[in-house]
Short mmCIF file of C-alpha atoms in Angstrom, two decimals:
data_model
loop_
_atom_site.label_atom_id
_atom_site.label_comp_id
_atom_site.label_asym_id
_atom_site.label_seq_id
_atom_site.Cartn_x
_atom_site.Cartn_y
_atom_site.Cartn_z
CA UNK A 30 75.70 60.15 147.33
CA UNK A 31 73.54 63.48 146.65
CA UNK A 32 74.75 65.21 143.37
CA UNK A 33 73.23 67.56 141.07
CA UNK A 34 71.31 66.56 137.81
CA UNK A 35 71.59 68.57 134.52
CA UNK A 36 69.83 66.94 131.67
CA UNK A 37 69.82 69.01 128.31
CA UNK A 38 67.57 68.06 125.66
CA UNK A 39 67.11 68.88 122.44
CA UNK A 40 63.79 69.86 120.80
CA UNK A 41 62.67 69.39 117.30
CA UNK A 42 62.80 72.66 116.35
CA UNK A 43 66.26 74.42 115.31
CA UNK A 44 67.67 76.33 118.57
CA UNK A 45 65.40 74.68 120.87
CA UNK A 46 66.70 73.59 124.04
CA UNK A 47 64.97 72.23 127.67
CA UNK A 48 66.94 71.95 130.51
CA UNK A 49 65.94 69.43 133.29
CA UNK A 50 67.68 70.31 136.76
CA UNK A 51 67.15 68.08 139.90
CA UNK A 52 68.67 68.85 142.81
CA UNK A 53 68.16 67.30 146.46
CA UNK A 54 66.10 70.51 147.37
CA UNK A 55 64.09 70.94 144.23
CA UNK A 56 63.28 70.28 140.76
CA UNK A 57 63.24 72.32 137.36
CA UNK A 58 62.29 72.32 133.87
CA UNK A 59 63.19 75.84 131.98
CA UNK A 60 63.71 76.42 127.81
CA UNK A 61 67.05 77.87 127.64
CA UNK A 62 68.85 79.32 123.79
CA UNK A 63 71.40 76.65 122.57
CA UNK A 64 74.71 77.79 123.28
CA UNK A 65 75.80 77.67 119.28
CA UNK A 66 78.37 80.45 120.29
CA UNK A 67 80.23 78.32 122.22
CA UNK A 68 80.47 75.11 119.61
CA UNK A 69 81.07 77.39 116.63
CA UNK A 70 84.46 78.44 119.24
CA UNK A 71 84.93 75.13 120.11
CA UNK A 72 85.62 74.14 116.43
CA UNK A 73 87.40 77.03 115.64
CA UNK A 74 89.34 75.84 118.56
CA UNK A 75 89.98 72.58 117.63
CA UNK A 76 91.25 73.48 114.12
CA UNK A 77 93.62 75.75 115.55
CA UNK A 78 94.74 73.66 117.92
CA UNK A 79 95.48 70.99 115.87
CA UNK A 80 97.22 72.91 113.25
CA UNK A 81 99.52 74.46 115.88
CA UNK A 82 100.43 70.55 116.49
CA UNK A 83 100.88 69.41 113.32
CA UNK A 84 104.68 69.77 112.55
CA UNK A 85 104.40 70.71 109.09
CA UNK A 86 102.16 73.79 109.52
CA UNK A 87 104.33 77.10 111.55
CA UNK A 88 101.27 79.60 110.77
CA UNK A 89 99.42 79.31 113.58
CA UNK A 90 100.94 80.21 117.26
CA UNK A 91 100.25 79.48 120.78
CA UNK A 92 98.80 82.95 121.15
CA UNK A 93 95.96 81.57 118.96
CA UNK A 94 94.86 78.62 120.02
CA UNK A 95 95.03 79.90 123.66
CA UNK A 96 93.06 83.40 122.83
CA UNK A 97 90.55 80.53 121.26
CA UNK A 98 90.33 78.94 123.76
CA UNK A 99 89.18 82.30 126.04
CA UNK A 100 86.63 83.03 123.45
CA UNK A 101 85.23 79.38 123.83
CA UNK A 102 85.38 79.51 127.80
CA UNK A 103 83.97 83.12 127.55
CA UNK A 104 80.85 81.51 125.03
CA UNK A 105 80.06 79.25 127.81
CA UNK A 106 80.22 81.80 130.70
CA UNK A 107 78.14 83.91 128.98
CA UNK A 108 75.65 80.73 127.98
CA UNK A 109 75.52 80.15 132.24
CA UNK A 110 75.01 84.21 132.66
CA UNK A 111 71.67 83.94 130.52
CA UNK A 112 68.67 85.26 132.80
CA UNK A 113 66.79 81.62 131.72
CA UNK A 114 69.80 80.50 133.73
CA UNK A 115 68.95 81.53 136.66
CA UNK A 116 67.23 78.15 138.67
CA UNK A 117 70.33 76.30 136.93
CA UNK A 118 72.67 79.45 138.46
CA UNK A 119 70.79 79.00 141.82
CA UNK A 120 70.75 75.35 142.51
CA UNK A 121 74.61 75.41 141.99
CA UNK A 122 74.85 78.74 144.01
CA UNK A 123 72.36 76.55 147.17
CA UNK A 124 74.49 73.28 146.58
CA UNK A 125 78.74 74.09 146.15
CA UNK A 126 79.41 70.88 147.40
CA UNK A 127 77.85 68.46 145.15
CA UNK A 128 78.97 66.60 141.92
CA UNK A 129 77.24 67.82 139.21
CA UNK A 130 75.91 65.11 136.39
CA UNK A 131 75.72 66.22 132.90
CA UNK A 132 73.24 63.92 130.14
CA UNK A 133 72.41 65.24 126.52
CA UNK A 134 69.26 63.80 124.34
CA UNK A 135 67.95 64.54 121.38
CA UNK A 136 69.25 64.74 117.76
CA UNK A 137 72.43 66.48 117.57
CA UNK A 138 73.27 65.96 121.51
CA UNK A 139 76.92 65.13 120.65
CA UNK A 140 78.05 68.35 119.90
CA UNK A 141 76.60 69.76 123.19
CA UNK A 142 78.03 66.60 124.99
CA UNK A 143 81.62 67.59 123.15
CA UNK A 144 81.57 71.03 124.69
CA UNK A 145 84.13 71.52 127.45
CA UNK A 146 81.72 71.74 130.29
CA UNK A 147 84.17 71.57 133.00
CA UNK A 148 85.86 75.16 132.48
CA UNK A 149 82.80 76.82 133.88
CA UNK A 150 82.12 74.74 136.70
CA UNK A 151 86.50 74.26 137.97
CA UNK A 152 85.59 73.34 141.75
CA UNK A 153 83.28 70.93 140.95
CA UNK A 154 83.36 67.15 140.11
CA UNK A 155 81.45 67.38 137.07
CA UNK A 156 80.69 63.79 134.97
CA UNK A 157 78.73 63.26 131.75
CA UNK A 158 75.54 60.57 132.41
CA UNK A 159 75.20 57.70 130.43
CA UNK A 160 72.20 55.67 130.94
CA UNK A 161 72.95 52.09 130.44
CA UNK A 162 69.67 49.88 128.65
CA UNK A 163 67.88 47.63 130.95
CA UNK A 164 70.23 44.77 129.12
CA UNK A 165 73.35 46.18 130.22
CA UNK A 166 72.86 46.75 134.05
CA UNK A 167 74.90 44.64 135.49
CA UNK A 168 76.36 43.77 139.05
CA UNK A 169 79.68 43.55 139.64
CA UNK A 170 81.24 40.73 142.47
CA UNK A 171 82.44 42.54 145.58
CA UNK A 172 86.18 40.56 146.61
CA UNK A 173 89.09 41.14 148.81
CA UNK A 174 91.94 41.23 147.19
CA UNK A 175 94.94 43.63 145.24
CA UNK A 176 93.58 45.43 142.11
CA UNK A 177 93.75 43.70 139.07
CA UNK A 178 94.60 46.02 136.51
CA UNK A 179 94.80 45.05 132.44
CA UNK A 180 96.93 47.61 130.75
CA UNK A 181 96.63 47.82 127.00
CA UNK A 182 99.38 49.75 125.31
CA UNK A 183 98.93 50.25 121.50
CA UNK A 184 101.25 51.45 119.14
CA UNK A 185 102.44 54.96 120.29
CA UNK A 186 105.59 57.32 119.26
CA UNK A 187 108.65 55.74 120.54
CA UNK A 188 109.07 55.44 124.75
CA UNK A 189 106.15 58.04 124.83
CA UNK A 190 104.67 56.50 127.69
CA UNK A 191 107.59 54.12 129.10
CA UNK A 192 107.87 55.55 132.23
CA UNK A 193 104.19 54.94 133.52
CA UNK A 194 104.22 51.66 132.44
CA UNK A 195 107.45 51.03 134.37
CA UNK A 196 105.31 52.54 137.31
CA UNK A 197 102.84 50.03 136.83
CA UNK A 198 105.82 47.32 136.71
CA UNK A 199 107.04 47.93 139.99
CA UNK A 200 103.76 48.30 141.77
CA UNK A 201 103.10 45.08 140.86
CA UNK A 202 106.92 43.88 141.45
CA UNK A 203 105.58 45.64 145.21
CA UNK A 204 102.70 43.12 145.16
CA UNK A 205 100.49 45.98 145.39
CA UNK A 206 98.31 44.96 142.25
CA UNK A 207 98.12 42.55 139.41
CA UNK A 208 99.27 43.67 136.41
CA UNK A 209 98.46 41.99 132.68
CA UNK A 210 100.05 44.10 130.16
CA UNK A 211 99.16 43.59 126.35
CA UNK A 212 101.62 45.71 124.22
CA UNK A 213 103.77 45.22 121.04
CA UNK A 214 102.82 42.36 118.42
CA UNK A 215 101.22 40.81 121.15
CA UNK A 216 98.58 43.29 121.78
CA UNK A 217 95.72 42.42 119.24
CA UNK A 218 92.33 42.10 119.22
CA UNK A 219 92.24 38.66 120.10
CA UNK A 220 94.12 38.64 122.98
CA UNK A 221 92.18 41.51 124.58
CA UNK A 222 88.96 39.45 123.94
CA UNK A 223 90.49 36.59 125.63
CA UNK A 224 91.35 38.78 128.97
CA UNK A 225 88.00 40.45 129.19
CA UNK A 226 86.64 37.58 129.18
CA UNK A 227 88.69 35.96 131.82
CA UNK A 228 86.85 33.98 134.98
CA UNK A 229 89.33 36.05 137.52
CA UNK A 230 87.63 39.63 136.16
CA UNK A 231 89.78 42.79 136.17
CA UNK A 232 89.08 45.79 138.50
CA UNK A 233 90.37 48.42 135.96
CA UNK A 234 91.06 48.35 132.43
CA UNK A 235 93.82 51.35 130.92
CA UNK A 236 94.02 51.90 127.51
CA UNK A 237 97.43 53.81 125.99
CA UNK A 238 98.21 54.90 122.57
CA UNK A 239 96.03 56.38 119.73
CA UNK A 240 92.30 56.67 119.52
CA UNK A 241 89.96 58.61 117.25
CA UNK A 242 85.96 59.66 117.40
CA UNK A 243 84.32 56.92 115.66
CA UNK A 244 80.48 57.40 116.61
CA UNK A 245 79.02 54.29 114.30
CA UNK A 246 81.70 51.71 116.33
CA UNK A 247 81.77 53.90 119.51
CA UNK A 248 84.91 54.76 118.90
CA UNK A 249 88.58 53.18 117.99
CA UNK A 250 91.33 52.38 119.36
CA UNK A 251 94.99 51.48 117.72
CA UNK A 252 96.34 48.22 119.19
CA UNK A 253 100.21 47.45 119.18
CA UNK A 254 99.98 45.48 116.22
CA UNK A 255 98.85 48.17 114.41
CA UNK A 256 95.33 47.46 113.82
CA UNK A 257 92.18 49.70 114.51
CA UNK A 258 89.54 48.23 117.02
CA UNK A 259 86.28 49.61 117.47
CA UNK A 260 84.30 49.28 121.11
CA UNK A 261 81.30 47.95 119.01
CA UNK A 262 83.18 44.62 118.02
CA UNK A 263 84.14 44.46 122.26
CA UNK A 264 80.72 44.84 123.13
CA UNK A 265 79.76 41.73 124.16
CA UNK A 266 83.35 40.99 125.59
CA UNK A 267 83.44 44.60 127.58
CA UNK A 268 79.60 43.01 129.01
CA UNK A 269 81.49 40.07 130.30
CA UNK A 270 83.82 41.92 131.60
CA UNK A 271 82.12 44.25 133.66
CA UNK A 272 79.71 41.57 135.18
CA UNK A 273 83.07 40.07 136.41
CA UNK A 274 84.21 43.09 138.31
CA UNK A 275 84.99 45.77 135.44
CA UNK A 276 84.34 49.34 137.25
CA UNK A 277 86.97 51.90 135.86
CA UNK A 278 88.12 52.29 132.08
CA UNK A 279 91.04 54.74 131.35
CA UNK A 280 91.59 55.95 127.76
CA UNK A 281 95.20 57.69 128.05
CA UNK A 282 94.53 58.64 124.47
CA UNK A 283 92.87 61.26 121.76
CA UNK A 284 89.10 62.33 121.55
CA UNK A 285 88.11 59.18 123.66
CA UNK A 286 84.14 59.87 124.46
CA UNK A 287 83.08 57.41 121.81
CA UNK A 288 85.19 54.87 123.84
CA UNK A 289 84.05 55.89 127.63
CA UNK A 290 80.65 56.11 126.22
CA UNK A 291 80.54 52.31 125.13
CA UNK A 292 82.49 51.16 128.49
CA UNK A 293 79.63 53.02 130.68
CA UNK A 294 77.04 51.51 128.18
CA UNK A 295 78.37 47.77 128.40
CA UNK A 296 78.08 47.82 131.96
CA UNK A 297 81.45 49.85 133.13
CA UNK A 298 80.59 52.02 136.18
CA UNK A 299 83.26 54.83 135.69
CA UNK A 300 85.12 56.10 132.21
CA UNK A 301 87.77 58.60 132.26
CA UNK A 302 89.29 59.88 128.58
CA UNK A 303 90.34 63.36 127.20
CA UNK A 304 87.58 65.06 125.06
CA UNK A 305 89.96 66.04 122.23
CA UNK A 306 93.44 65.49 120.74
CA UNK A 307 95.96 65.36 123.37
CA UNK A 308 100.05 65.80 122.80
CA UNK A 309 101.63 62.56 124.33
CA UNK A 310 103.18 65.07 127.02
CA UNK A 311 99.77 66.26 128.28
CA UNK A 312 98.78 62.63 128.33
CA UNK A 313 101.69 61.39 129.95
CA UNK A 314 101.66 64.28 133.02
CA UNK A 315 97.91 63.13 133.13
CA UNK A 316 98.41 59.40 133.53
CA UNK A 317 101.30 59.88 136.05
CA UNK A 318 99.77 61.99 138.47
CA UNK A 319 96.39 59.96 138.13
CA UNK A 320 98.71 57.07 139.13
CA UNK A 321 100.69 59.33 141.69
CA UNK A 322 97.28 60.22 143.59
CA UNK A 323 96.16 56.84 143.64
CA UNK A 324 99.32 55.59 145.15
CA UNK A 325 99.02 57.87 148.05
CA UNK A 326 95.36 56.95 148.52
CA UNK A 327 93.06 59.31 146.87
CA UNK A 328 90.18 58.50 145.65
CA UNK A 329 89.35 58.59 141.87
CA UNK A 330 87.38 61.52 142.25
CA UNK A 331 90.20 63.37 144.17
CA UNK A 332 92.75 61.78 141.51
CA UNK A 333 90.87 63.20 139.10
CA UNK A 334 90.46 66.38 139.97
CA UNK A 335 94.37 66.67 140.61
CA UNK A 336 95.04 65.62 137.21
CA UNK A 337 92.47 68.44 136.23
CA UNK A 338 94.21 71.19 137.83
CA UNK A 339 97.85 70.06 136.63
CA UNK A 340 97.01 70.25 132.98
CA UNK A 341 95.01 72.93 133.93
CA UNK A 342 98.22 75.13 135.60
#
């Protein structure tokens, strides 16, 4: 598959910022500013936002967070509209078709890596990069046979998400795919270790419920028997799990790039996961039309893109 590559890399120098661009018609290298504009509006943004969520605070409106969230998408235009820009503006401009593929290195790369690439590039299938180590490559069985899907549901307001997991019920009542589900006091750590690591392999892995940035154990997730677990303490066990057919991980949950980073990294060919907080609704209209599109057919990119544009509209 031909996509576009967009590697951003920072220097050691405050503000200093190289942008690697390979495309199938040419390569670049160009210095370009760091867009500080658009974090310092991201984080504004995200404060905001989560005040306007938070039940006990009435001070801040939807009016704000969404005239926030303009300035941040504006920050980020105008980043794009820089005249160091222009090969970057130009390779998109010669390929519309093509994925584009985002990777950030150097000290600090997170908060570039955090910023909500996708608004400036909406009709594009645009993924972040994650190189796995040498260690980690691994190759995944090809079989014929229903997907084998292992759903974990942690602890999560009351029916927040019943009704996609009743989806998931029936199409495996249908005999359309294999279905383990690990929630309540019998989702813990241990028994998620003990599925990944099972001879059978899963095709997909979902994760429901809470989750929260956690960069030192790649970030956490809250099982049903309300303890934390951090991808770190899976690593070995999301390894096994991917050289026995792991490709997809779903996090249905908040602030979730800790998490899809360590899938990718243990050997998981696709993550998918919200950047920030999400309100269970947003996450539920995600995760059903995600399942909706795949029902019909689509593939993930296509799913994913729908999903996009819902929350989007």
């Amino acid at each position: 598959m031909e996509v576009l590559d967009l590697q951003l890399q920072i220097g050691q120098r405050d503000g200093e910022l190289t942008a690697f661009m390979q495309s199938p018609t040419q390569n670049d290298a160009f210095q370009v500013a760091f867009p500080l504009g658009a974090v310092e509006w991201q984080q504004e943004w995200r404060r905001q936002f989560l005040a306007f969520h938070d039940p006990a605070n009435t001070a801040v409106t939807a009016d704000a967070v969404s005239n926030f969230g303009t300035g941040l998408h504006q920050a980020l235009s105008e980043w794009l509209g820089l005249p160091e820009c222009d090969l970057l503006r130009q390779a998109l401009s010669n390929h519309p078709g093509l994925p584009l593929r985002l990777s950030f290195t150097g000290e600090g790369a997170t908060r570039l890596e955090q910023l909500p690439w996708e608004l400036i590039f909406p009709d594009r299938n645009c993924w972040r990069l994650i190189k796995k180590s040498k260690l980690n490559k691994v190759t995944a069985p090809k079989r014929s046979r229903r997907p084998r899907i292992l759903v974990i549901a942690g602890e999560t307001d009351a029916g927040a998400l019943d009704h996609e997991l009743e989806r998931l019920r029936q199409l495996s009542r249908q005999g359309r795919i294999d279905l383990q589900l690990l929630n309540g006091s019998a989702c813990t750590l241990a028994a998620l270790r003990k599925q990944l690591n099972a001879s059978q392999g899963w095709d997909a892995l979902f994760f429901v419920g809470h989750s929260e940035t956690d960069p030192t154990g790649g970030g956490r997730m809250l099982m049903g028997d309300g303890s934390w677990v951090t991808a770190a303490s899976l690593a070995d066990d999301l390894q096994k799990a991917a050289g026995n057919g792991l490709s997809l991980a779903l996090f249905n949950s908040c602030s979730g790039l800790d998490l899809a980073r360590s899938s990718v990294i243990a050997g998981v060919q696709w993550a998918l996961c919200f950047r920030e907080p999400v309100p269970c609704i947003a996450a539920s209209r995600a995760f059903s039309e995600l399942l909706a599109s795949l029902e019909r057919g689509s593939d993930l990119f296509t799913a994913t893109q729908r999903a996009k544009h819902l929350l989007m509209a």
